[in-house]
Coordinates of C-alpha atoms in Angstrom, one line a residue:
M22 CA -38.5 -49.5 74.7
N23 CA -38.8 -46.8 77.3
Q24 CA -42.1 -45.9 79.1
L25 CA -42.9 -42.9 76.9
D26 CA -42.5 -45.0 73.7
S27 CA -44.7 -47.7 75.3
L28 CA -47.3 -45.1 76.2
Y29 CA -47.2 -43.6 72.7
Q30 CA -47.6 -47.1 71.1
Q31 CA -50.6 -47.7 73.3
I32 CA -52.2 -44.4 72.3
I33 CA -51.7 -45.3 68.6
L34 CA -53.2 -48.8 69.0
E35 CA -56.2 -47.5 71.0
E36 CA -56.9 -44.6 68.6
S37 CA -56.6 -46.9 65.5
K38 CA -59.4 -49.0 67.0
T39 CA -61.5 -46.0 68.2
R40 CA -61.5 -44.2 64.9
R41 CA -63.2 -41.1 66.1
G42 CA -64.8 -39.2 63.2
A43 CA -65.0 -42.3 61.0
D44 CA -68.7 -41.8 60.2
L45 CA -68.6 -40.6 56.6
T46 CA -70.8 -43.0 54.6
P47 CA -69.9 -44.2 51.1
E48 CA -72.8 -42.2 49.7
Q49 CA -71.6 -39.0 51.4
A50 CA -68.0 -39.6 50.2
L51 CA -69.3 -39.7 46.6
D52 CA -71.2 -36.4 46.9
T53 CA -69.3 -33.7 45.2
H54 CA -72.0 -31.0 45.5
L55 CA -71.1 -29.6 48.9
P56 CA -72.2 -26.3 50.4
A57 CA -69.5 -23.6 50.7
T58 CA -69.2 -24.4 54.4
M59 CA -67.9 -27.9 53.6
G60 CA -64.8 -29.2 52.0
Q61 CA -63.8 -32.8 51.2
C62 CA -60.6 -34.4 50.1
H63 CA -59.6 -37.9 49.1
Q64 CA -56.0 -39.0 49.8
L65 CA -54.2 -42.2 48.9
N66 CA -50.8 -43.5 49.9
P67 CA -49.9 -45.7 46.9
V68 CA -46.9 -47.1 48.7
C69 CA -48.9 -48.9 51.3
G70 CA -52.5 -48.6 50.3
D71 CA -53.7 -46.3 53.1
E72 CA -56.7 -44.3 51.9
I73 CA -59.0 -41.7 53.4
T74 CA -61.8 -39.4 52.3
L75 CA -62.2 -36.6 54.8
R76 CA -64.8 -33.9 55.1
I77 CA -64.6 -30.8 57.2
E78 CA -67.6 -28.6 58.0
T79 CA -67.2 -25.0 59.1
S80 CA -69.4 -22.5 60.8
G81 CA -68.0 -19.0 60.4
S82 CA -64.3 -19.4 61.0
T83 CA -64.7 -22.4 63.3
V84 CA -64.4 -26.1 62.3
S85 CA -67.8 -27.5 63.4
G86 CA -67.4 -31.1 62.2
I87 CA -65.0 -33.6 60.7
H88 CA -66.0 -36.9 59.2
W89 CA -64.0 -39.4 57.4
A90 CA -64.0 -42.9 55.8
G91 CA -60.7 -44.7 55.4
D92 CA -58.8 -47.9 55.5
G93 CA -55.1 -48.4 56.3
C94 CA -52.5 -49.2 58.9
S95 CA -52.8 -48.4 62.6
I96 CA -50.7 -45.2 62.1
S97 CA -52.9 -43.7 59.5
M98 CA -56.1 -44.6 61.2
A99 CA -54.9 -43.4 64.6
S100 CA -53.7 -40.2 63.1
A101 CA -57.1 -39.5 61.5
S102 CA -58.9 -40.3 64.8
I103 CA -56.6 -38.0 66.8
L104 CA -57.0 -35.2 64.3
S105 CA -60.8 -35.6 64.5
D106 CA -60.8 -35.2 68.2
M107 CA -58.5 -32.1 68.1
V108 CA -60.1 -29.8 65.5
V109 CA -63.8 -29.6 66.2
G110 CA -64.6 -26.3 67.8
V111 CA -61.3 -24.8 66.8
D112 CA -60.7 -21.7 64.7
R113 CA -59.6 -22.5 61.1
N114 CA -56.3 -20.5 61.5
E115 CA -55.5 -22.5 64.6
V116 CA -56.2 -25.7 62.8
Q117 CA -53.8 -24.7 60.0
S118 CA -51.2 -23.9 62.7
L119 CA -51.7 -27.4 64.2
I120 CA -51.3 -29.0 60.7
D121 CA -48.1 -26.9 60.1
R122 CA -46.6 -27.9 63.5
F123 CA -47.5 -31.6 62.9
R124 CA -46.0 -31.5 59.4
E125 CA -42.8 -29.9 60.9
V126 CA -42.4 -32.7 63.4
M127 CA -43.1 -35.4 60.8
R128 CA -40.5 -33.9 58.5
S129 CA -37.8 -33.6 61.2
R130 CA -36.7 -37.3 61.0
G131 CA -36.8 -37.5 64.7
K132 CA -34.8 -34.3 65.4
L133 CA -37.7 -32.2 66.6
A134 CA -39.7 -33.2 69.7
A135 CA -43.4 -32.8 69.5
D136 CA -44.9 -30.3 72.0
E137 CA -47.6 -32.2 73.8
E138 CA -49.1 -29.0 75.0
V139 CA -49.8 -28.0 71.4
L140 CA -50.3 -31.3 69.6
G141 CA -51.9 -33.3 72.4
D142 CA -52.2 -37.0 71.5
A143 CA -50.8 -36.3 68.1
A144 CA -47.4 -36.1 69.9
A145 CA -47.7 -39.9 70.2
L146 CA -47.0 -40.1 66.4
S147 CA -43.7 -38.2 66.7
G148 CA -41.7 -41.4 66.6
V149 CA -43.0 -42.1 63.1
S150 CA -40.8 -39.2 61.9
K151 CA -37.7 -41.4 62.3
F152 CA -39.1 -43.7 59.6
P153 CA -39.5 -41.7 56.3
A154 CA -41.5 -44.5 54.7
R155 CA -44.2 -44.2 57.4
V156 CA -44.4 -40.4 57.5
K157 CA -47.0 -40.3 54.7
C158 CA -49.2 -42.7 56.8
A159 CA -49.2 -40.3 59.7
M160 CA -49.7 -37.2 57.4
L161 CA -52.5 -38.6 55.2
A162 CA -55.5 -37.3 57.2
W163 CA -53.7 -34.0 58.0
V164 CA -53.1 -33.4 54.3
A165 CA -56.7 -34.2 53.5
A166 CA -57.9 -31.9 56.3
E167 CA -55.8 -29.1 55.0
D168 CA -57.1 -29.4 51.5
A169 CA -60.7 -29.8 52.7
L170 CA -60.4 -26.8 55.0
N171 CA -59.0 -24.7 52.1
Q172 CA -62.1 -25.5 50.1
T173 CA -64.5 -24.0 52.7
R174 CA -65.5 -20.3 52.7

């Protein structure tokens, strides 16, 4: 394993333990009557059992909060944590652009290098793209965020 792979592995392990944004309570996750400034999505990976309920709050065109509850492998939990750290305070169009870029890297099967300037710590997950069975783990929170964001007005 080279130094970059080792660093990326360390970031994933640390983020999976930190779980930034993982403060959505079970009661909140069940609430389906949300104001127009909030969107929520539940995603499940039936192959491995990873699961997340993610809520996005907006203020105007800016993401003002992200909260989630989930359980799963270190890849899916790290991915949710990294995403949570990246999008608060960011314009919704830029968030969609980040989601699109992350999806492009994940679908590349290792052929597309992640731009750390754009994706920040999410670039640490780029190695997952070489393992198609694990791509859904990395994408779970991002897909939930995209759906939740699309629900907001």
